[in-house]
Tab-separated table of C-alpha atoms and ligand atoms in Angstrom:
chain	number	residue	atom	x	y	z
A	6	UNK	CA	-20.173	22.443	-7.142
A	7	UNK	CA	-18.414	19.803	-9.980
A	8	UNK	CA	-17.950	16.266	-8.532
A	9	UNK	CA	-15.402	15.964	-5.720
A	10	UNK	CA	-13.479	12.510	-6.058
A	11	UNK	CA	-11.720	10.639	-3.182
A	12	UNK	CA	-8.613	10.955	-4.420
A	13	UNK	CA	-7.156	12.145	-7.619
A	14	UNK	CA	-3.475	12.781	-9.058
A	15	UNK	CA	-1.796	16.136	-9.406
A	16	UNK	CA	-0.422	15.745	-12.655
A	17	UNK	CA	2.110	19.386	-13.473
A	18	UNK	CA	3.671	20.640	-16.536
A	19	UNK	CA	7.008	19.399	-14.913
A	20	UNK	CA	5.831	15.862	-14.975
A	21	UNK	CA	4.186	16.346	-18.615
A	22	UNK	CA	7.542	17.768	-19.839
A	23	UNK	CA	9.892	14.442	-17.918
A	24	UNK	CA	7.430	12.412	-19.845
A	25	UNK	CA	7.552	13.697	-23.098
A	26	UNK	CA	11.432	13.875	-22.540
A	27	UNK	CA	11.364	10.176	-22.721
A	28	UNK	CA	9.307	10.168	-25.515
A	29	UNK	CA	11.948	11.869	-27.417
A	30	UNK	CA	14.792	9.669	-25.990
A	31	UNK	CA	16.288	6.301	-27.294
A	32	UNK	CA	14.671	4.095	-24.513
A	33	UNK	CA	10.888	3.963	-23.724
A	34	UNK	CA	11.929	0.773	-21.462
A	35	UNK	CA	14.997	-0.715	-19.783
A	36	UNK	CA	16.539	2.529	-19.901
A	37	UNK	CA	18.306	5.111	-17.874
A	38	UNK	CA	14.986	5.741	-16.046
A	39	UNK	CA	14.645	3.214	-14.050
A	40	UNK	CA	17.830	3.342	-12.045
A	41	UNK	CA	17.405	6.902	-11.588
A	42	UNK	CA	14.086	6.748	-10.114
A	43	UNK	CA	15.132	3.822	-8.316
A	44	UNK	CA	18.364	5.521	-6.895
A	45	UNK	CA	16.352	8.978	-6.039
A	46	UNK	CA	13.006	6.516	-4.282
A	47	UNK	CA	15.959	4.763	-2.151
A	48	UNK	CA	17.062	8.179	-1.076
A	49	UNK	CA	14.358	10.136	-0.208
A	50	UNK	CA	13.760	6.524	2.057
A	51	UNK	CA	16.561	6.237	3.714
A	52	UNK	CA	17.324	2.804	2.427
A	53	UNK	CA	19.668	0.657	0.612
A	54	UNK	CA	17.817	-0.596	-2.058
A	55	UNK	CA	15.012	0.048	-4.315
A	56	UNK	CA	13.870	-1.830	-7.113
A	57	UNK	CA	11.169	-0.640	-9.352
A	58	UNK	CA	8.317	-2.950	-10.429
A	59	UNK	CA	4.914	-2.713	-12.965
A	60	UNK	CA	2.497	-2.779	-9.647
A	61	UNK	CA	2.487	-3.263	-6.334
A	62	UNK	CA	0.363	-6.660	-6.608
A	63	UNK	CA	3.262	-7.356	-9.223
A	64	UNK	CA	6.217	-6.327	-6.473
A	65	UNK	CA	3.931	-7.818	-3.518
A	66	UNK	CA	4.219	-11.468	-5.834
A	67	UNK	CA	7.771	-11.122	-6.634
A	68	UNK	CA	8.434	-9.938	-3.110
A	69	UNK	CA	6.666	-13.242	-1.673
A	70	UNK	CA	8.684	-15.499	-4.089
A	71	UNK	CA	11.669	-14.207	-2.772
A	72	UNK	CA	10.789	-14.449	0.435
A	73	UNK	CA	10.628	-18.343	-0.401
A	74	UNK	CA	7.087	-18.196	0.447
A	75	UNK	CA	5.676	-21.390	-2.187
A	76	UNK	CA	3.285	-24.181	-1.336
A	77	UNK	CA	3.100	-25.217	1.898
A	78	UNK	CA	4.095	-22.097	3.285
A	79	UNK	CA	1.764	-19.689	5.133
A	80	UNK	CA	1.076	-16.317	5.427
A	81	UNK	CA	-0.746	-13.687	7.153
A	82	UNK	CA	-2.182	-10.561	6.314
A	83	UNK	CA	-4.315	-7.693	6.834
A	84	UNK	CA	-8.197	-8.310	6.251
A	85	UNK	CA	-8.702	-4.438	6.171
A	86	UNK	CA	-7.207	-4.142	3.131
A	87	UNK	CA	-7.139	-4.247	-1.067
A	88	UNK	CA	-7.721	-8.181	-2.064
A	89	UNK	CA	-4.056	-7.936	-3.415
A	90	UNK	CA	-2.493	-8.113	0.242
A	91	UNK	CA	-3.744	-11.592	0.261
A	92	UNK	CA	-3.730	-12.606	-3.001
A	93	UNK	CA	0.269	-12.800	-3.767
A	94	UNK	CA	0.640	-15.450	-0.956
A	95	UNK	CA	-1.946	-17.493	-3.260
A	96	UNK	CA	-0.436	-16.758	-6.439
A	97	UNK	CA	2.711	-18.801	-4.803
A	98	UNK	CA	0.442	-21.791	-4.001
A	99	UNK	CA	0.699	-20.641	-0.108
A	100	UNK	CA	-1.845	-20.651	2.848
A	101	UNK	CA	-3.193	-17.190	3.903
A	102	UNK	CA	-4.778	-16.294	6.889
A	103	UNK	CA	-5.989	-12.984	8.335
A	104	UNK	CA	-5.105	-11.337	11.648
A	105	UNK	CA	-7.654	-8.962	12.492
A	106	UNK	CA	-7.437	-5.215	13.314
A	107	UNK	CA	-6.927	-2.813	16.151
A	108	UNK	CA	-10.159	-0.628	15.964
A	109	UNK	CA	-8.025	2.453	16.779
A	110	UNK	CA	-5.754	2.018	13.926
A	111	UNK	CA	-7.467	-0.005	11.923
A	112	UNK	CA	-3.486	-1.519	11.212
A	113	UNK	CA	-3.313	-5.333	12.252
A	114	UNK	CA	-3.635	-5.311	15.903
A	115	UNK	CA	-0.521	-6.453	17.320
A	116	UNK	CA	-2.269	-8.459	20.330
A	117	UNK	CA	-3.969	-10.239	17.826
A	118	UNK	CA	-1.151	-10.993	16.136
A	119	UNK	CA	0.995	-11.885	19.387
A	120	UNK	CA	-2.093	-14.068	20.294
A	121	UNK	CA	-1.955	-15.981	17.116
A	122	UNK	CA	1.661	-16.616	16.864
A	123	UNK	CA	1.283	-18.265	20.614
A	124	UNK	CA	-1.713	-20.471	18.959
A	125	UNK	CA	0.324	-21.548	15.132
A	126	UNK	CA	3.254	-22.115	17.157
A	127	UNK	CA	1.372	-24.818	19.414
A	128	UNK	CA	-0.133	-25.819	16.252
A	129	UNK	CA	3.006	-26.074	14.431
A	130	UNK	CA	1.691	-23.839	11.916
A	131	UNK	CA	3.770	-20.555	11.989
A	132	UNK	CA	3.512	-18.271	8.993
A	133	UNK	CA	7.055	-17.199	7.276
A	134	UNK	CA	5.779	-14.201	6.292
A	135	UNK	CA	3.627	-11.620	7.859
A	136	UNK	CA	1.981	-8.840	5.747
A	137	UNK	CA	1.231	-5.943	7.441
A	138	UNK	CA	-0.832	-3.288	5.739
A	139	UNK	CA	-0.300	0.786	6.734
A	140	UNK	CA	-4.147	1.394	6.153
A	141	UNK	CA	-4.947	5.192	4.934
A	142	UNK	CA	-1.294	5.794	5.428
A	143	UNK	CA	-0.565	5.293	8.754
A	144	UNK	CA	2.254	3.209	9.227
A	145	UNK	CA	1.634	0.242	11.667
A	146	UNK	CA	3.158	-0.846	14.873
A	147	UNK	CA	6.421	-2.142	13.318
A	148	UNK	CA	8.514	-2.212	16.177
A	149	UNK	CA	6.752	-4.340	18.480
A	150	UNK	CA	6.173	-6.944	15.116
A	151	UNK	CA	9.801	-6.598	14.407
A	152	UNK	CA	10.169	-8.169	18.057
A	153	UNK	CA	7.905	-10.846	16.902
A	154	UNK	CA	9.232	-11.492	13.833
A	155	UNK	CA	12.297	-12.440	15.332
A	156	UNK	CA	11.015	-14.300	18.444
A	157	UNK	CA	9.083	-16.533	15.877
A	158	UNK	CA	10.902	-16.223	12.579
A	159	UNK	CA	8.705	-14.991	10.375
A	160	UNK	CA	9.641	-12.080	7.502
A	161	UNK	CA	7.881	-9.006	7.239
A	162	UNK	CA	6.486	-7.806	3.824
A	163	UNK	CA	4.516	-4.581	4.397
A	164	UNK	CA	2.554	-3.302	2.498
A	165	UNK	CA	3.301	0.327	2.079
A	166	UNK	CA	1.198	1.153	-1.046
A	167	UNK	CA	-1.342	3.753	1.155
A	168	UNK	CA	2.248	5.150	2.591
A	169	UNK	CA	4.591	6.586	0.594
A	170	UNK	CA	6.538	9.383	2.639
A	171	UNK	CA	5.189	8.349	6.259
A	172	UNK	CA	7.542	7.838	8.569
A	173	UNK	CA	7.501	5.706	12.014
A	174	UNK	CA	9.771	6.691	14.678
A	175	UNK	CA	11.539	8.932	13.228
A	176	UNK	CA	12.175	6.884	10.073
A	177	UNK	CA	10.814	6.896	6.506
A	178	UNK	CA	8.269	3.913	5.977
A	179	UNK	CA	10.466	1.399	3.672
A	180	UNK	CA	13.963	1.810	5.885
A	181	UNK	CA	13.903	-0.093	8.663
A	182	UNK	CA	11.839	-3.025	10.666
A	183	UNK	CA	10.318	-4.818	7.361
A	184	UNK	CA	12.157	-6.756	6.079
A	185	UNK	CA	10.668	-5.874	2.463
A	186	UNK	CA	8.514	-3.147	1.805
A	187	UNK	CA	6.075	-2.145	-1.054
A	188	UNK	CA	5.048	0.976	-2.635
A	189	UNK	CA	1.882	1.998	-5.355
A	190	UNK	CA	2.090	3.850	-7.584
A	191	UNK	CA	-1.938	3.865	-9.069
A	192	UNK	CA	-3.128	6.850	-10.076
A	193	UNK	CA	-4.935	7.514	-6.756
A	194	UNK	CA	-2.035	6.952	-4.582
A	195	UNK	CA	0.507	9.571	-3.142
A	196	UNK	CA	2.784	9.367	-5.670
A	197	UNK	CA	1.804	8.077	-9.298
A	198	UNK	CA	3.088	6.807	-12.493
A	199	UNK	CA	0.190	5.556	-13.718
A	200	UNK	CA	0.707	2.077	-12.747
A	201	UNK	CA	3.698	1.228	-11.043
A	202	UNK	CA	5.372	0.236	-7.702
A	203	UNK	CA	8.792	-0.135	-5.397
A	204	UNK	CA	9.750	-2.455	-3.028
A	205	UNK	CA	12.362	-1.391	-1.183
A	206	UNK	CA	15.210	-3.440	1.087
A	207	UNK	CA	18.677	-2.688	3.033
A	208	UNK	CA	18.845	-6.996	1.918
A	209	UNK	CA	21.831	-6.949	-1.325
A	210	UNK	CA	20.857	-10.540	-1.992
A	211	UNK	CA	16.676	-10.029	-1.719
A	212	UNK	CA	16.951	-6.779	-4.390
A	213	UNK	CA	19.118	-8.899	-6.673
A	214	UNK	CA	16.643	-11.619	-6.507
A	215	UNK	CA	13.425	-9.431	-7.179
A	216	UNK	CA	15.632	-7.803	-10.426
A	217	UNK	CA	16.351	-11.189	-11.429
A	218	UNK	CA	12.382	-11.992	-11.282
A	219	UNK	CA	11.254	-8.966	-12.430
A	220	UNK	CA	12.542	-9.373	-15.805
A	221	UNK	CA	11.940	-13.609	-16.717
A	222	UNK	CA	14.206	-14.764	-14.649
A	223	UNK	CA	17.306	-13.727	-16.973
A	224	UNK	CA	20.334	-12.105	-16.081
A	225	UNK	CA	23.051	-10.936	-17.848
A	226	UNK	CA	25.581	-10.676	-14.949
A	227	UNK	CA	28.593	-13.525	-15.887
A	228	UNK	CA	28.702	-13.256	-11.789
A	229	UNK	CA	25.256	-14.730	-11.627
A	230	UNK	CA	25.715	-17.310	-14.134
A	231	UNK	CA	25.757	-20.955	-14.075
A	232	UNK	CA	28.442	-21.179	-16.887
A	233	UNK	CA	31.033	-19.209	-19.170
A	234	UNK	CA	29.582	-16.342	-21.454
A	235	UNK	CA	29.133	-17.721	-24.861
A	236	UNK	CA	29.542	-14.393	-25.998
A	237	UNK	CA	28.398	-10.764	-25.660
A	238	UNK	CA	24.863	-11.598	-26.721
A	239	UNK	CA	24.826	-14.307	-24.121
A	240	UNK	CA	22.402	-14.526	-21.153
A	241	UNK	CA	21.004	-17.048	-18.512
A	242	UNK	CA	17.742	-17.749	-17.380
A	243	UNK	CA	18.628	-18.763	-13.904
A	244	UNK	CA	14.702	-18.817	-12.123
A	245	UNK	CA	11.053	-18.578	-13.134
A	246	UNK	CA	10.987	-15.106	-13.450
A	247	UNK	CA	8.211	-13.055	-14.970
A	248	UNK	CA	7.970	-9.339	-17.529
A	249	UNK	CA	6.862	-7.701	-14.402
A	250	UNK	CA	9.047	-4.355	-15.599
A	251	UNK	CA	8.154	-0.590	-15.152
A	252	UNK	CA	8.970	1.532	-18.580
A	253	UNK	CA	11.396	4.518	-19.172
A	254	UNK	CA	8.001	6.665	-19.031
A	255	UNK	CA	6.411	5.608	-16.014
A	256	UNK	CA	9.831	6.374	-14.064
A	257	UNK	CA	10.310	9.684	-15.682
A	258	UNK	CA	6.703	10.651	-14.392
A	259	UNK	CA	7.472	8.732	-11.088
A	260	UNK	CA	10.921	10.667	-10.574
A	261	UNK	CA	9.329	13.858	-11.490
A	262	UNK	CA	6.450	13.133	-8.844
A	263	UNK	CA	8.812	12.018	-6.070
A	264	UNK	CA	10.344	15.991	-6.257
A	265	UNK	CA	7.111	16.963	-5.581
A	266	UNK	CA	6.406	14.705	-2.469
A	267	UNK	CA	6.972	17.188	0.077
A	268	UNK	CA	4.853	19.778	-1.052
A	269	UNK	CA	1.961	17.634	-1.653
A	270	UNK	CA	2.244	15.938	1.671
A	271	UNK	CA	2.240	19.070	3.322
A	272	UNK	CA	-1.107	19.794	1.666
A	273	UNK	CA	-2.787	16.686	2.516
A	274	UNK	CA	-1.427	16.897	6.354
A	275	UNK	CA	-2.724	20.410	6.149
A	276	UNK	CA	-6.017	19.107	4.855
A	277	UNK	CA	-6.581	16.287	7.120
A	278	UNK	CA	-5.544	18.450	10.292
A	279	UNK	CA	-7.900	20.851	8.888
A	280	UNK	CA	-11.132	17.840	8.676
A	281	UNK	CA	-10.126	17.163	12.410
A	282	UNK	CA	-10.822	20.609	12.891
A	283	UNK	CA	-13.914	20.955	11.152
A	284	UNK	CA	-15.431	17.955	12.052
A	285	UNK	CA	-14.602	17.229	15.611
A	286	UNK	CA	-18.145	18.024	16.961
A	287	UNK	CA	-19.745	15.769	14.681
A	288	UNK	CA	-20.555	12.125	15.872
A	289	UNK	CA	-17.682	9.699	14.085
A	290	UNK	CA	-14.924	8.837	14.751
A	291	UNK	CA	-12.216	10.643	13.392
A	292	UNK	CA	-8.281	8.964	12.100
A	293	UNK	CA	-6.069	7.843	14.920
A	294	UNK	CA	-3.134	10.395	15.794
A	295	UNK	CA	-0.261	9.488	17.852
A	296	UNK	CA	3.036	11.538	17.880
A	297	UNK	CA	5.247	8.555	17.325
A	298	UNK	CA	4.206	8.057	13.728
A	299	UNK	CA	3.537	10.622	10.419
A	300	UNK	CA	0.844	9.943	8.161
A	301	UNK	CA	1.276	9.753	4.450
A	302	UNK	CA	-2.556	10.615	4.323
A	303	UNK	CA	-3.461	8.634	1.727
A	304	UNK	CA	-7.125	8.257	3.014
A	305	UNK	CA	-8.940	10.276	5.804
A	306	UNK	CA	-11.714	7.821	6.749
A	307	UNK	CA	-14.156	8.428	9.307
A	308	UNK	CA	-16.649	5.674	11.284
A	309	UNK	CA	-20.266	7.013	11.680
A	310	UNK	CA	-21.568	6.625	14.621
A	311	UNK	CA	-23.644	3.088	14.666
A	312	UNK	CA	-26.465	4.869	16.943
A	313	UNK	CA	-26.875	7.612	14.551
A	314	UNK	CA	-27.906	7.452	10.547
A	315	UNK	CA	-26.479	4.291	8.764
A	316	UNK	CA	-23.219	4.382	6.817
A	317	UNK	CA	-25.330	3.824	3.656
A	318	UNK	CA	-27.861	7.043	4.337
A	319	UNK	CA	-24.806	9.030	4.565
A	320	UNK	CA	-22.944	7.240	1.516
A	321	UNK	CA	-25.894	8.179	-0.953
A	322	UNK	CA	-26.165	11.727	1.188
A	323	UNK	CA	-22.610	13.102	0.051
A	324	UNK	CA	-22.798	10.891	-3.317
A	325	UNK	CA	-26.045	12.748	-4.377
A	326	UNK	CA	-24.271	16.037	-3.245
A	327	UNK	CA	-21.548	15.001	-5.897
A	328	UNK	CA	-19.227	14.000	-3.362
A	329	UNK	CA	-17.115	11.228	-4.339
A	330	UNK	CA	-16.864	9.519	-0.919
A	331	UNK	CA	-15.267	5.395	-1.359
A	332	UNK	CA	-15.475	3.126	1.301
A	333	UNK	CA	-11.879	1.306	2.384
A	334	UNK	CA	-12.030	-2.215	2.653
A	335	UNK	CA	-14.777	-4.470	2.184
A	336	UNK	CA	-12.771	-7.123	4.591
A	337	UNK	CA	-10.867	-9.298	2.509
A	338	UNK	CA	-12.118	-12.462	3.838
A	339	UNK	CA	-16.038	-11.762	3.100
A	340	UNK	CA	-15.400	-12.050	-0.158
A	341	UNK	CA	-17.208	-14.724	-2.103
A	342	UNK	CA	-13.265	-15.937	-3.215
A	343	UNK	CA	-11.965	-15.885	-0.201
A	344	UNK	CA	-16.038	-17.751	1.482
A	345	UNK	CA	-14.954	-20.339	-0.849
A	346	UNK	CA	-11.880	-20.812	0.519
A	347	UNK	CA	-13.190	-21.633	3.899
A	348	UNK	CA	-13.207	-17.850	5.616
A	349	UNK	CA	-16.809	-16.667	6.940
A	350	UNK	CA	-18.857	-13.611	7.848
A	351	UNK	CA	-17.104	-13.271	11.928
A	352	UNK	CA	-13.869	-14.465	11.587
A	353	UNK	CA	-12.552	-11.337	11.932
A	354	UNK	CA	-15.104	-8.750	14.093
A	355	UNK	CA	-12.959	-5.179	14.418
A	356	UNK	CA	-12.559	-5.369	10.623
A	357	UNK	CA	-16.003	-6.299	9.749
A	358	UNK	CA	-17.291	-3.459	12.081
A	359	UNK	CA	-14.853	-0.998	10.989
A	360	UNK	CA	-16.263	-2.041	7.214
A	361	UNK	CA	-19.524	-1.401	8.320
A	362	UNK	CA	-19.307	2.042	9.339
A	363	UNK	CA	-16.333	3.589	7.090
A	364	UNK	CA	-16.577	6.185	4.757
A	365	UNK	CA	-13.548	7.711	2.955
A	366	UNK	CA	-13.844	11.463	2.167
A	367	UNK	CA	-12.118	13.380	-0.474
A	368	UNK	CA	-8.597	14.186	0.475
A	369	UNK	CA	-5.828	14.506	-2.547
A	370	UNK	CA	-3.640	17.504	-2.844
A	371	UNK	CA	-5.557	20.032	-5.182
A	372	UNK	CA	-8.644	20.034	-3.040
A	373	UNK	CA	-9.598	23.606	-2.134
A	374	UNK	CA	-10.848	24.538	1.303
A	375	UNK	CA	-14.032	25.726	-0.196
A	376	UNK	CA	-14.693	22.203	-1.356
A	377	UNK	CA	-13.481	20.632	1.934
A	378	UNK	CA	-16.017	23.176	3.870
A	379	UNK	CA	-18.726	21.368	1.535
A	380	UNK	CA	-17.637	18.047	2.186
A	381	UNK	CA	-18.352	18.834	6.421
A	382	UNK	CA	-21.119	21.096	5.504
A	383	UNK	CA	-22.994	18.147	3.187
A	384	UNK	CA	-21.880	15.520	6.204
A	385	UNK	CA	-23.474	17.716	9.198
A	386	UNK	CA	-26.600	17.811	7.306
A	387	UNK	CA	-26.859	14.254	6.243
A	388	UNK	CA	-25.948	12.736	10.084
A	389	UNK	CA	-28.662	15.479	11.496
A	390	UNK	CA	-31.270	13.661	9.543
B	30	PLP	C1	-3.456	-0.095	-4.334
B	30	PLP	C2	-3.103	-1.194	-3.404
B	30	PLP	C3	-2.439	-2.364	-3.809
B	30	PLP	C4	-2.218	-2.702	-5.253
B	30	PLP	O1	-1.530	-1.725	-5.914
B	30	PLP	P1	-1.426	-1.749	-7.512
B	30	PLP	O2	-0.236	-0.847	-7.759
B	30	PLP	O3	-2.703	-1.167	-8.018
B	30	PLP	O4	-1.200	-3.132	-7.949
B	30	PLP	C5	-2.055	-3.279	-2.850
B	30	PLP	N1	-2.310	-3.078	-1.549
B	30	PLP	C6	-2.969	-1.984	-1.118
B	30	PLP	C7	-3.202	-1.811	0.333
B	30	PLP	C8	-3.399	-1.014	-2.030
B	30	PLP	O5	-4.084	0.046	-1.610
């Protein structure tokens, strides 16, 4: 059987033909694009605003500055996650800090973080923003942090970029209890344009902030400016912004994608109910479920047993098999950037186990059930040996 990859993108001649479309227009950038992919992502979430940005380490910065978050502030994150969930708080010249995870969930484990708060607050070091991550998809426990956010005044950015089209509650990730919340759009996420992310906010003066920053800090608005237009090829540089700006061609592709959303998270949902299914007599341990919350299956990532084979016999088991399995996250404190910044091996336990027994298996839309039935069939075999 060909190689199997984690994750892939489902690329169809609709989005080929919205792309070349643009190709053809007058704008390949700051065109009508943007707004319209902007207006349809706000829709399909259920909230106010939506503001389109290069990346989602680009709209987790922006989203961070607007927040206020600079030097001296501090923030708090996920260390089961992508090193960019951290890394926008230090791009500001902020303190980060990790809260560690619920096992279950793998999601920042709201004790924790209720536990912490009680400590910084004592301490007099409270973060103003808190960055939840919804790991593999699964959206986190955003009502009980919304509670805590406004017992102790912090701001929630999450960190949506595994979740586009989950829902929590009852409502689409991005519309309510964050205050701010980001999308990716990499070529192995739900959606894709490429490269590309959303961060989305029912806050008028937070969106007109991140469009200000997302493009130098300029705007041509006379409502926004400091002083009289000089004329109609007058503008104002009002912050430090940055060229953090998704093109016409990107949107097309995302806009064309995001009609497509349903079907293909049908398919995964189908696919991961399916390697529930198929693999529930094996020893691991299988993705949380719980009815209050809807996966955007963005990873189905199993634990193997720690009594059984290792996580690395396995790992070279399905990789020799042509199995593209991945392993979601190396915790973002062990990294040598992050040792130098003070963190060490055991400051966080639940992620550093959950890292030590993960493996990601191929889940993206086009994946047949004939390759799935490989994928179990090459994992029985390699956890019998
Ligand atoms: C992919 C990812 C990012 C970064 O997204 P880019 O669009 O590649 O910049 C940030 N956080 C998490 C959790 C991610 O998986």
């Amino acid at each position: 059987m060909a190689f199997i990859p984690y994750s892939t993108q489902s690329i169809d001649e609709d989005d080929i033909a919205a792309v070349t479309a643009v190709l053809r227009a007058d704008y390949l950038t700051q065109g009508p694009a943007i707004p319209a992919f902007e207006e349809a992502f706000a829709q399909r979430h259920s909230v106010s605003y939506a503001v389109a940005i290069n990346n989602a380490t680009s709209a987790l910065h922006l989203a961070c500055i607007a927040m206020g978050v600079g030097p001296g502030s501090i923030v708090w994150t996920s260390p089961n996650s992508f090193v960019a969930s951290a890394n926008c708080a230090l791009y500001c010249g902020a303190r980060i800090d990790f809260v560690d995870i619920d096992p279950s969930t793998r999601n920042m484990s709201v004790s924790a973080l209720r536990d912490k708060l009680a400590d910084a607050k004592n301490a007099g070091e409270l973060p103003s923003v808190v960055i939840p991550v919804d790991f593999a998809g699964l959206p986190c426990d955003l009502q009980d942090m919304r509670a805590l956010a406004d017992e102790y005044g912090f701001r929630i950015l999450e960190d949506a970029s595994h979740a586009t089209g989950s829902s929590y509650l009852g409502a689409p990730t991005g519309s309510a209890w964050a205050d701010a919340t980001v999308f990716s759009f990499h070529a192995v996420k739900i959606v894709t344009t490429a490269e590309g992310g959303m961060i989305t906010t029912n806050d008028a003066a937070l969106a007109d902030e991140l469009r200000l920053l997302r493009s130098h800090g300029i705007t041509r608005d006379t409502a926004r400016m400091h002083g009289p237009s000089e004329g109609p090829w007058y503008y104002e540089q009002t912050a430090l912004g940055f060229n953090y700006r998704l093109t016409d061609i990107q949107a097309a592709l995302g806009l064309s994608q995001l009609a497509r959303l349903e079907t293909m998270q049908a398919r995964r949902t189908a696919l991961a109910d399916r390697y529930d299914t198929i693999l529930a007599d094996l020893p691991l341990t299988l993705p949380h479920r719980s009815n209050d919350r809807v996966s955007a299956w963005h990873l189905y990532a199993v634990e193997v047993d720690p009594a059984g084979p290792s996580r690395r016999t396995v790992f070279d088991a399905m990789r020799a098999a042509e199995i593209g399995v991945n392993v979601h996250y190396i915790p973002i404190h062990t990294q040598p950037y992050y040792r130098g910044l003070g963190f060490k091996y055991g400051d966080f336990p639940a992620a550093e186990h959950y890292y030590a027994h993960a493996i990601s298996l191929p889940l993206f839309p086009a994946m047949t059930e004939q390759q799935q039935d490989f994928v179990a069939a090459t994992l029985r075999t390699a956890l019998s040996a």
